[in-house]
mmCIF file of C-alpha atoms and ligand atoms in Angstrom:
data_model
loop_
_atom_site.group_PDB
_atom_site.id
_atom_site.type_symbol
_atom_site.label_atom_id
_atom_site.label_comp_id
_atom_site.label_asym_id
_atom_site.label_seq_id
_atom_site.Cartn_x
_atom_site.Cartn_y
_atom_site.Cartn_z
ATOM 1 C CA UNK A 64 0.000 0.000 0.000
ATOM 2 C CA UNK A 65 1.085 3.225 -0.558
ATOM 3 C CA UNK A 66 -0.273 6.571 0.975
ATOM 4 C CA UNK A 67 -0.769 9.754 -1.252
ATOM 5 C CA UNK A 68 -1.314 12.690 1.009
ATOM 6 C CA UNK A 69 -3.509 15.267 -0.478
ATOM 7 C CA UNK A 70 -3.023 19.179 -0.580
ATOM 8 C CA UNK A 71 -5.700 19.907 2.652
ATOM 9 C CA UNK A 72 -4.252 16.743 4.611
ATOM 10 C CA UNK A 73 -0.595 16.833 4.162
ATOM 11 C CA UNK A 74 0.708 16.185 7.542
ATOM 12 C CA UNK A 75 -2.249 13.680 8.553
ATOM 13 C CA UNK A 76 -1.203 11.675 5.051
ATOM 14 C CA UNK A 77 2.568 11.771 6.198
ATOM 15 C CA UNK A 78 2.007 10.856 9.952
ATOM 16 C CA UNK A 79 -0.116 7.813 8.725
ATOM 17 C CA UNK A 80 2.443 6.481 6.436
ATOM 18 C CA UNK A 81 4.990 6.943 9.241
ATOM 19 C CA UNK A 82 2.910 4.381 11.741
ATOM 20 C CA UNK A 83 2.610 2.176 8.759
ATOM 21 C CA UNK A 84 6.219 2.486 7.686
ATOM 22 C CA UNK A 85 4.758 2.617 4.179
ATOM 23 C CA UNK A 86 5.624 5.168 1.116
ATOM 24 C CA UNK A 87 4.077 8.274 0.276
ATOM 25 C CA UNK A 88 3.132 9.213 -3.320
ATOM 26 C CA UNK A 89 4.095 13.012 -3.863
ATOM 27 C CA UNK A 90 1.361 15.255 -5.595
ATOM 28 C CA UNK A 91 1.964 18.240 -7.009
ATOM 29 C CA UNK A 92 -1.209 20.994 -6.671
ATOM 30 C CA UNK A 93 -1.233 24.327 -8.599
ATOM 31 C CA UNK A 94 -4.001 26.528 -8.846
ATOM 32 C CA UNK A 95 -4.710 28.339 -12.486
ATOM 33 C CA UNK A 96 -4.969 32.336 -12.623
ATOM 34 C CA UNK A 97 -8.913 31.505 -13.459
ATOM 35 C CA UNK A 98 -9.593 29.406 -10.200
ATOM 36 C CA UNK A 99 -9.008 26.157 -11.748
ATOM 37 C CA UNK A 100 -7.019 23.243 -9.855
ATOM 38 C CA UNK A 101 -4.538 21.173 -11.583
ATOM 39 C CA UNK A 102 -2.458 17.566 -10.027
ATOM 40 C CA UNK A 103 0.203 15.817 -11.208
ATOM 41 C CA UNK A 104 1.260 12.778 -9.480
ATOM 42 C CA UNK A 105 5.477 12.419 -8.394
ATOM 43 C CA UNK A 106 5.528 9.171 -7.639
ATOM 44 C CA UNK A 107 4.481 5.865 -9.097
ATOM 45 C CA UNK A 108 1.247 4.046 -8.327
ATOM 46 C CA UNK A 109 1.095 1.557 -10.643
ATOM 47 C CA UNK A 110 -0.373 -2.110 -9.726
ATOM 48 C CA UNK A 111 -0.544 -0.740 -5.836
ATOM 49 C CA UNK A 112 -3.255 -0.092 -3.458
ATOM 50 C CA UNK A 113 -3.279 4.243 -2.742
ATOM 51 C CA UNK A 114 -4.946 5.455 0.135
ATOM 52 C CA UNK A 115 -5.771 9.268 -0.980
ATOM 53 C CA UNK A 116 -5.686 11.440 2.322
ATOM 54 C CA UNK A 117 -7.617 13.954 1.656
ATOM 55 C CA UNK A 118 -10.347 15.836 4.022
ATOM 56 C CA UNK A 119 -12.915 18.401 2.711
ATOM 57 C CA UNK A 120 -13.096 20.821 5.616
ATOM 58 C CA UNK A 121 -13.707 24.664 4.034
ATOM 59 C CA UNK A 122 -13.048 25.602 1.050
ATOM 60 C CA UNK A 123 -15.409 21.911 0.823
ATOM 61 C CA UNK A 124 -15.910 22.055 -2.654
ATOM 62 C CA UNK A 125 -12.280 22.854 -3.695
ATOM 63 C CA UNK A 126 -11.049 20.136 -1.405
ATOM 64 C CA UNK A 127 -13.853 17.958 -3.095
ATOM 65 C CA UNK A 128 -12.326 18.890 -6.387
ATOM 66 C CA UNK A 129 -9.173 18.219 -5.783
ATOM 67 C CA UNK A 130 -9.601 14.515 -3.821
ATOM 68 C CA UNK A 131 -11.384 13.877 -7.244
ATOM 69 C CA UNK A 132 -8.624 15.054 -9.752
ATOM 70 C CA UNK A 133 -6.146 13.388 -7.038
ATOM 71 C CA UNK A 134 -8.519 10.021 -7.612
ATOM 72 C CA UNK A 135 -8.533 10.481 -11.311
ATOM 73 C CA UNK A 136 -5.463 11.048 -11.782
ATOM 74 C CA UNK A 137 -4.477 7.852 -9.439
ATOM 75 C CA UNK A 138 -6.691 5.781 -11.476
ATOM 76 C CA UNK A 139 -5.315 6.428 -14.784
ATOM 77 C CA UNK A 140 -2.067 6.014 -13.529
ATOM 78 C CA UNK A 141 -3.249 1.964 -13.103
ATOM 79 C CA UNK A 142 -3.572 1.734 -9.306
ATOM 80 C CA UNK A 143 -4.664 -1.657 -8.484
ATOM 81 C CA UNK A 144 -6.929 -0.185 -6.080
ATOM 82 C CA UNK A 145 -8.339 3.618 -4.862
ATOM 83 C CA UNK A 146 -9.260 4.093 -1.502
ATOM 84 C CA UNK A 147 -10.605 7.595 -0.216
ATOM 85 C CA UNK A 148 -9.967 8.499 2.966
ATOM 86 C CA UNK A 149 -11.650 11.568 4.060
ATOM 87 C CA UNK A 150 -11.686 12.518 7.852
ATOM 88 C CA UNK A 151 -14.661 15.044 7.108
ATOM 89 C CA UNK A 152 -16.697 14.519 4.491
ATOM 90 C CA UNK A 153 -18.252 17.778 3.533
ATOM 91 C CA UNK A 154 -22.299 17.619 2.863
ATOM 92 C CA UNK A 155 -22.676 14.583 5.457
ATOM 93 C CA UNK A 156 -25.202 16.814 6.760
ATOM 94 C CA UNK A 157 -27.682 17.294 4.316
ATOM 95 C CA UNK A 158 -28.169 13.522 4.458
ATOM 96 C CA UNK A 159 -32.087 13.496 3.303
ATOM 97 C CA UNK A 160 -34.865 16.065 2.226
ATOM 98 C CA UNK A 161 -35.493 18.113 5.064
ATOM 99 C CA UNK A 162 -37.561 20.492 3.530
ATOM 100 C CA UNK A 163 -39.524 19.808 0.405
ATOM 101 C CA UNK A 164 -37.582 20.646 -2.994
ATOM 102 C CA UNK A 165 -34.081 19.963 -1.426
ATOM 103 C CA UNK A 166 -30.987 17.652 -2.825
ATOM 104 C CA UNK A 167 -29.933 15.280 -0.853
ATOM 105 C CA UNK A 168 -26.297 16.404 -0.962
ATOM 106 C CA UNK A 169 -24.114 13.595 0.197
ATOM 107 C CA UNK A 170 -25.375 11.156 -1.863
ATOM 108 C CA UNK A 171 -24.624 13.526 -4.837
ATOM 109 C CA UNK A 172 -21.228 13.501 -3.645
ATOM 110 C CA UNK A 173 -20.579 9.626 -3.021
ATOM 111 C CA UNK A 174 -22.309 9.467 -6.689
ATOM 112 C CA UNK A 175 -19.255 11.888 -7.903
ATOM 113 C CA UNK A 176 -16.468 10.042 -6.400
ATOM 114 C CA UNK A 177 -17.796 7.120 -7.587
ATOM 115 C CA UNK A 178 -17.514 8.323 -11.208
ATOM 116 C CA UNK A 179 -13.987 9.664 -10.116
ATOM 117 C CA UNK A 180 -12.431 6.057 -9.659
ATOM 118 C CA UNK A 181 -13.095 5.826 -5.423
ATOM 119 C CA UNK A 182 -12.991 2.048 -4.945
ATOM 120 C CA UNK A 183 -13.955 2.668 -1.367
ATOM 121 C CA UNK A 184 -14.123 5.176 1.285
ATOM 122 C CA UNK A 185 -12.799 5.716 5.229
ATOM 123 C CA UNK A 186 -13.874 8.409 7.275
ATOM 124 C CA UNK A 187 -14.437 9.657 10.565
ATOM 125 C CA UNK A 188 -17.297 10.782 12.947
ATOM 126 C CA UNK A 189 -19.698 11.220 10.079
ATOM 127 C CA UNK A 190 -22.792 12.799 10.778
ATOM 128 C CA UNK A 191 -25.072 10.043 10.310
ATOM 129 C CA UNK A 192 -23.107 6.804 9.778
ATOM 130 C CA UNK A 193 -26.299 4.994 7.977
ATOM 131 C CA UNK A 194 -26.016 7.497 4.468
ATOM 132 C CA UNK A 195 -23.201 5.356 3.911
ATOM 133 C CA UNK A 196 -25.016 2.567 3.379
ATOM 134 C CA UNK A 197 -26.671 4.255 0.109
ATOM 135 C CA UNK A 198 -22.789 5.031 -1.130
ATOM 136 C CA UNK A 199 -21.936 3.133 -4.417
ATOM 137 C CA UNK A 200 -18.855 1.920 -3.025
ATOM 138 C CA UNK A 201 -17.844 0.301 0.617
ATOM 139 C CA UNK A 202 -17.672 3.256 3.317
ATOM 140 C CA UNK A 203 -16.556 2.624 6.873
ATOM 141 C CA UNK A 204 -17.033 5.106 9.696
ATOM 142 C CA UNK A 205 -14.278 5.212 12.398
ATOM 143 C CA UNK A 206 -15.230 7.029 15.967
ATOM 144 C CA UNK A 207 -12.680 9.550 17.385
ATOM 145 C CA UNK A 208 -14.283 9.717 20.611
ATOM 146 C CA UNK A 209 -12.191 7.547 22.377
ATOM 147 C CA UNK A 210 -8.934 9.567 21.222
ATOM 148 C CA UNK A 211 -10.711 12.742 22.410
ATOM 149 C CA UNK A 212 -11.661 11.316 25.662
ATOM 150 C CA UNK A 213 -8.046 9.653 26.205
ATOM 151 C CA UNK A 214 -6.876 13.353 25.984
ATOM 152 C CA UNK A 215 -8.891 14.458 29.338
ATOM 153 C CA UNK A 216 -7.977 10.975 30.748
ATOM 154 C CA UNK A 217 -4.352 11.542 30.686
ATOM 155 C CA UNK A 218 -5.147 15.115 32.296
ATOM 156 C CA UNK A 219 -6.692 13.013 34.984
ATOM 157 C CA UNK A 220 -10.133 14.640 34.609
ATOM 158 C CA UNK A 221 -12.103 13.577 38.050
ATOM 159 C CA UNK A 222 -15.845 14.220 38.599
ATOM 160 C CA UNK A 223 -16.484 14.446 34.545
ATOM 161 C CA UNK A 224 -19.637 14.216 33.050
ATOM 162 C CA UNK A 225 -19.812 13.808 29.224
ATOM 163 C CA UNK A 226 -22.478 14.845 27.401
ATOM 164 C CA UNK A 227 -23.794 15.168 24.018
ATOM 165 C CA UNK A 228 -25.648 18.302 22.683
ATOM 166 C CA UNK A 229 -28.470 16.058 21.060
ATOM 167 C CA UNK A 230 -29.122 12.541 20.930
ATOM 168 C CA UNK A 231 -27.288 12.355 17.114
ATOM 169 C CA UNK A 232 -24.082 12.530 19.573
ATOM 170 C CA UNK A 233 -25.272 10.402 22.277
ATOM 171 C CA UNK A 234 -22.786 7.168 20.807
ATOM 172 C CA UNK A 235 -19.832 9.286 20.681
ATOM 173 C CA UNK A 236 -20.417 10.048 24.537
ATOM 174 C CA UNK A 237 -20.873 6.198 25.324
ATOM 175 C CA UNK A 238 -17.443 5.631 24.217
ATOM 176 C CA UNK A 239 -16.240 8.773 25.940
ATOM 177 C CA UNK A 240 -17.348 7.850 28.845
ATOM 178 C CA UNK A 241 -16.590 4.519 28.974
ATOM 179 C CA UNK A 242 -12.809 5.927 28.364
ATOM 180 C CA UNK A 243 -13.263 7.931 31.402
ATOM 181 C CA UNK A 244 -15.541 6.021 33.340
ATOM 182 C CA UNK A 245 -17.714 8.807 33.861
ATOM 183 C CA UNK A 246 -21.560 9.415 33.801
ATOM 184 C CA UNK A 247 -23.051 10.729 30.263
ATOM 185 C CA UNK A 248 -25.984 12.158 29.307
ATOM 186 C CA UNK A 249 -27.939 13.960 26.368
ATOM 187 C CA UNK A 250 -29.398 17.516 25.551
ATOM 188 C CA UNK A 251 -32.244 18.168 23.546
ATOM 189 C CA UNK A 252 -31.298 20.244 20.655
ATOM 190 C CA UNK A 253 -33.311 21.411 17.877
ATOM 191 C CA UNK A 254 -32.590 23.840 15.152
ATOM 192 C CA UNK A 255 -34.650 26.177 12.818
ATOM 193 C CA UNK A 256 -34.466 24.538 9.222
ATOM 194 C CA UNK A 257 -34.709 27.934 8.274
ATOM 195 C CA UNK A 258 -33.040 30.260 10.720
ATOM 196 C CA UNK A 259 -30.827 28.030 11.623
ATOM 197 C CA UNK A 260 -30.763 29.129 15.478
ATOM 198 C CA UNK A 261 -30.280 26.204 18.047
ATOM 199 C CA UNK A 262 -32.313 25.984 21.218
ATOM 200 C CA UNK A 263 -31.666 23.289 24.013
ATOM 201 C CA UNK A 264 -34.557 22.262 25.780
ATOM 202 C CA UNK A 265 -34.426 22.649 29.348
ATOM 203 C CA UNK A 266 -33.370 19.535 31.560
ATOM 204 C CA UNK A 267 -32.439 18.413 34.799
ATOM 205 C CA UNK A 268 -29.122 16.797 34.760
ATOM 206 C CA UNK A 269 -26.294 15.120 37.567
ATOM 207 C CA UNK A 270 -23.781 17.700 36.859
ATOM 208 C CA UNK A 271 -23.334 19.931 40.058
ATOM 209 C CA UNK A 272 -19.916 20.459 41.317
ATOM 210 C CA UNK A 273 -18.816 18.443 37.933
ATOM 211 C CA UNK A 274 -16.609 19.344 35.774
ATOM 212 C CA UNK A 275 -18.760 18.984 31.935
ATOM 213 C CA UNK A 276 -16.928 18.044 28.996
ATOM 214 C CA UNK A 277 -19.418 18.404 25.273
ATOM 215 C CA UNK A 278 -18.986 15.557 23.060
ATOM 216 C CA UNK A 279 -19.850 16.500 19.066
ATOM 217 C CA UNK A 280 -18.824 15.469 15.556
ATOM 218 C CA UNK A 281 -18.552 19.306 14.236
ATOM 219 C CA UNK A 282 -18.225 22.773 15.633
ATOM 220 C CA UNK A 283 -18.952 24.677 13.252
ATOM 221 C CA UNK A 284 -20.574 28.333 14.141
ATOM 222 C CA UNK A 285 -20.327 27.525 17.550
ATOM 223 C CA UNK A 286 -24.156 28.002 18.172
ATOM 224 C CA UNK A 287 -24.615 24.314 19.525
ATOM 225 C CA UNK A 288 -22.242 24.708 21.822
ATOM 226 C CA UNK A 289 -22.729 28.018 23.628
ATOM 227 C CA UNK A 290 -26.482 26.977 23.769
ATOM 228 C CA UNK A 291 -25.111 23.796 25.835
ATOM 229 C CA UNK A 292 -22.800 25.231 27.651
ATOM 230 C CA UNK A 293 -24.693 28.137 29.348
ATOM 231 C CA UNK A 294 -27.399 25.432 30.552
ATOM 232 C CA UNK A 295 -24.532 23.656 31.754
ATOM 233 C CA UNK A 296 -23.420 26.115 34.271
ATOM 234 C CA UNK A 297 -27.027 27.401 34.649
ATOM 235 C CA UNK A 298 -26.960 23.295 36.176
ATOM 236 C CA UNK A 299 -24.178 23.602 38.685
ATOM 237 C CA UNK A 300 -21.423 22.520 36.347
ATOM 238 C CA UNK A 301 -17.927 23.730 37.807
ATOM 239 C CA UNK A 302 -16.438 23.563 34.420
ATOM 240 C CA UNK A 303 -17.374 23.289 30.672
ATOM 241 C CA UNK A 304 -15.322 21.992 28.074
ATOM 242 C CA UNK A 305 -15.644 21.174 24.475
ATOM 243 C CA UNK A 306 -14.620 18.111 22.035
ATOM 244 C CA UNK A 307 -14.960 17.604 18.694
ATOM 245 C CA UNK A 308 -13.935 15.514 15.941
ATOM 246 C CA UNK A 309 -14.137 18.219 13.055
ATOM 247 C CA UNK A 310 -13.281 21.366 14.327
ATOM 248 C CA UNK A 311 -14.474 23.977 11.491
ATOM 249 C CA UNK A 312 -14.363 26.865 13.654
ATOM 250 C CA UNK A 313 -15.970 29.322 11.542
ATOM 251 C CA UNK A 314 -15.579 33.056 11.452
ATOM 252 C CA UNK A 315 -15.225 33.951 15.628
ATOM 253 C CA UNK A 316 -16.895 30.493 16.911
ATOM 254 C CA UNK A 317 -13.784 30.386 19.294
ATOM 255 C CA UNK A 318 -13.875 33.343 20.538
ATOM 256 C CA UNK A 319 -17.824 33.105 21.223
ATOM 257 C CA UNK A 320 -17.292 29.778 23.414
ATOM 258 C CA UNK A 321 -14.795 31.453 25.503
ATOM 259 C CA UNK A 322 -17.107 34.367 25.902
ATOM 260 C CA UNK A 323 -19.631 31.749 27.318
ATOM 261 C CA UNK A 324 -17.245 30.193 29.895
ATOM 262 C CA UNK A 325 -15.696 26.789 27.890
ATOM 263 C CA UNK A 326 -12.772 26.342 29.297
ATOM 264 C CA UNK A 327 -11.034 24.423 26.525
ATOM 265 C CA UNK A 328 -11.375 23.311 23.515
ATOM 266 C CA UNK A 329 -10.402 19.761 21.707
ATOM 267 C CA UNK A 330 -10.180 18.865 18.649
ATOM 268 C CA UNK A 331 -8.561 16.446 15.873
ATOM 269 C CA UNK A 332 -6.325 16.676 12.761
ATOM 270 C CA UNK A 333 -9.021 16.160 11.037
ATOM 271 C CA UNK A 334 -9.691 19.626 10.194
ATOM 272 C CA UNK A 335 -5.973 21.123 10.479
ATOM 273 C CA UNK A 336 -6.577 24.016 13.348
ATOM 274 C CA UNK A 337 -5.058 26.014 16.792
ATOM 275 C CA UNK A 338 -7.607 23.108 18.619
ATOM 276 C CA UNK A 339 -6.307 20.323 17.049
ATOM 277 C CA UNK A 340 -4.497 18.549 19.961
ATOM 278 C CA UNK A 341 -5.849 15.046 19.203
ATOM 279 C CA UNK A 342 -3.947 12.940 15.563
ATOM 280 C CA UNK A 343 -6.155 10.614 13.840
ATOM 281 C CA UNK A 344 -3.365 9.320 12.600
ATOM 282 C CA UNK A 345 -3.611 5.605 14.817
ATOM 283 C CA UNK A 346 -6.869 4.907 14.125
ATOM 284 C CA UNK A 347 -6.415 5.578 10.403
ATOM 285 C CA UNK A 348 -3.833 3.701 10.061
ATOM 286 C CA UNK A 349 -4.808 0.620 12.050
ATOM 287 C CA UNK A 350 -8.392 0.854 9.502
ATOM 288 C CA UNK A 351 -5.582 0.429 7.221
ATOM 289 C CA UNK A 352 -3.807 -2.162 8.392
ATOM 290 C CA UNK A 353 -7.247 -4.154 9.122
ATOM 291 C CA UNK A 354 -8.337 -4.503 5.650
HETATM 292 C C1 R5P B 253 -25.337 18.912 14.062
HETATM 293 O O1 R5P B 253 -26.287 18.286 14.519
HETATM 294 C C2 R5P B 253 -23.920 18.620 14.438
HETATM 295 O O2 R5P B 253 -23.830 17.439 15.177
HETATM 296 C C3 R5P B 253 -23.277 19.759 15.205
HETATM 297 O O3 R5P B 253 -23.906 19.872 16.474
HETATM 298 C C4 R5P B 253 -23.440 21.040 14.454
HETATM 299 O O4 R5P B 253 -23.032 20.884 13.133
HETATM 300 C C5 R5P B 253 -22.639 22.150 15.102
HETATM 301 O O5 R5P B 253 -22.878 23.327 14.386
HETATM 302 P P1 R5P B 253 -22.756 24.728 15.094
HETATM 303 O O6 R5P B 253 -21.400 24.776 15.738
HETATM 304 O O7 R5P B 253 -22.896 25.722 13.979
HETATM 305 O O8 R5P B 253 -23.870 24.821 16.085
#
């Protein structure tokens, strides 16, 4: 096997064909004065299995482009086989018609790296690990959680509570907590298909005195979050803290869950950021090795 990393996951790519002790297939990215995105592969690929390391975090549908001139351009260059691996996969959220009229986005996407030459895909923490089920190709979902909990274990986190903002989350804070052998629990969070504005629905919850830590795939405006984490302390919490696999971060979502008291913030490589204190790197890389 060898491992090609792509432009947005360079270091990720690298660190997993490190732990594998396996090549790396150099790419070479330019953009064109109009926009455009050209690749040209450095290395050979021919007759071998290429893992193409490549998440879609923002700019998603340049990243998008790219994994698929990356795949294309592996595929013509007669790899035996093509697998994807995509920490975030961009448009996992718009996994079914929410409101009539609407695409259903990520299976658009699955459909396009299909026709790009993806033989199958890896990813993490997707937002609803059943879409992949309708993906032309075989898709596995890996779970960061227990990473992102091993990081408060080793800072010997006492009187934790995990919890998930909504009930979508509530697997990832099983595993937490079964890391930190801790009590978990669930919010109820529901959002404005057209507003988008969350609101948490008031609850009574074991977390006086405790120090909270939020479980989620994505922070993304923040919103979810800061909704949590003020009924958090409104319940007694000492401290709030917040984890997540894909750490978009957009435009001053750190700064507005400081502002309302979280006390840290954790997240993975996945989405290369200031948070991103936890590698995927093992648990790509064993996926890997295991098939
Ligand atoms: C949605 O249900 C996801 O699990 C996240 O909770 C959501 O994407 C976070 O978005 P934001 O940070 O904008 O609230």
């Amino acid at each position: 096997m060898k491992i090609l990393p792509g432009p947005a996951s360079k270091e990720l790519g690298e660190k997993i064909a490190k732990l594998l002790g396996t090549e790396t297939v150099p790419v070479f990215s330019k953009v064109f004065p109009d926009g455009e995105f050209y690749v040209r592969l450095e290395g050979s690929v021919e007759g071998e299995t290429v893992a193409v390391v490549q998440t879609t975090g923002p700019p998603q549908d340049q990243r998008l482009i790219q994994l698929a001139l990356i795949v294309d351009a592996v595929r013509r260059n007669n790899a035996r086989r093509v697998i994807a691996v995509v920490p975030y996969l961009a448009y996992a959220r718009q996994d079914k018609v929410f409101l009539k009229g609407e695409a259903v986005s990520i299976e658009a996407i699955a459909r396009m790296l299909d026709a790009a030459g993806v033989d199958s895909l890896i990813t993490v923490n997707i937002h609803e690990k059943n879409v992949l089920t309708k993906f032309p190709f075989p898709a596995k979902n890996l779970s960061a959680a227990p990473l992102l909990a091993g990081y408060f274990k080793q800072r010997e986190f006492r009187d934790a509570f995990a919890i998930a903002p909504d009930k979508g989350a509530i697997e990832m804070v099983q595993e937490a907590a079964a890391v930190l052998g801790c009590e978990y629990g669930y919010l109820e969070k529901q959002r404005d298909r057209y507003t988008g504005l969350v609101s948490i629905k008031k609850k009574e919850l074991d977390v006086k005195g405790k120090k909270a830590i939020i479980f989620d795939d994505i922070i993304s405006t923040g919103g979810t979050i800061v909704v949590a984490a003020n009924l958090l302390y409104e319940l007694g919490a000492i401290e709030v803290y917040a984890a997540c696999v894909h750490p978009l971060l957009i435009g001053e979502a750190e700064k507005r869950l400081r502002e309302a008291g979280v006390k840290e913030i954790v997240g993975t490589d996945s989405i290369p950021s200031l948070v991103s204190k936890v590698s995927l790197a093992p648990l790509i890389a064993q996926a890997l090795r295991e098939l």
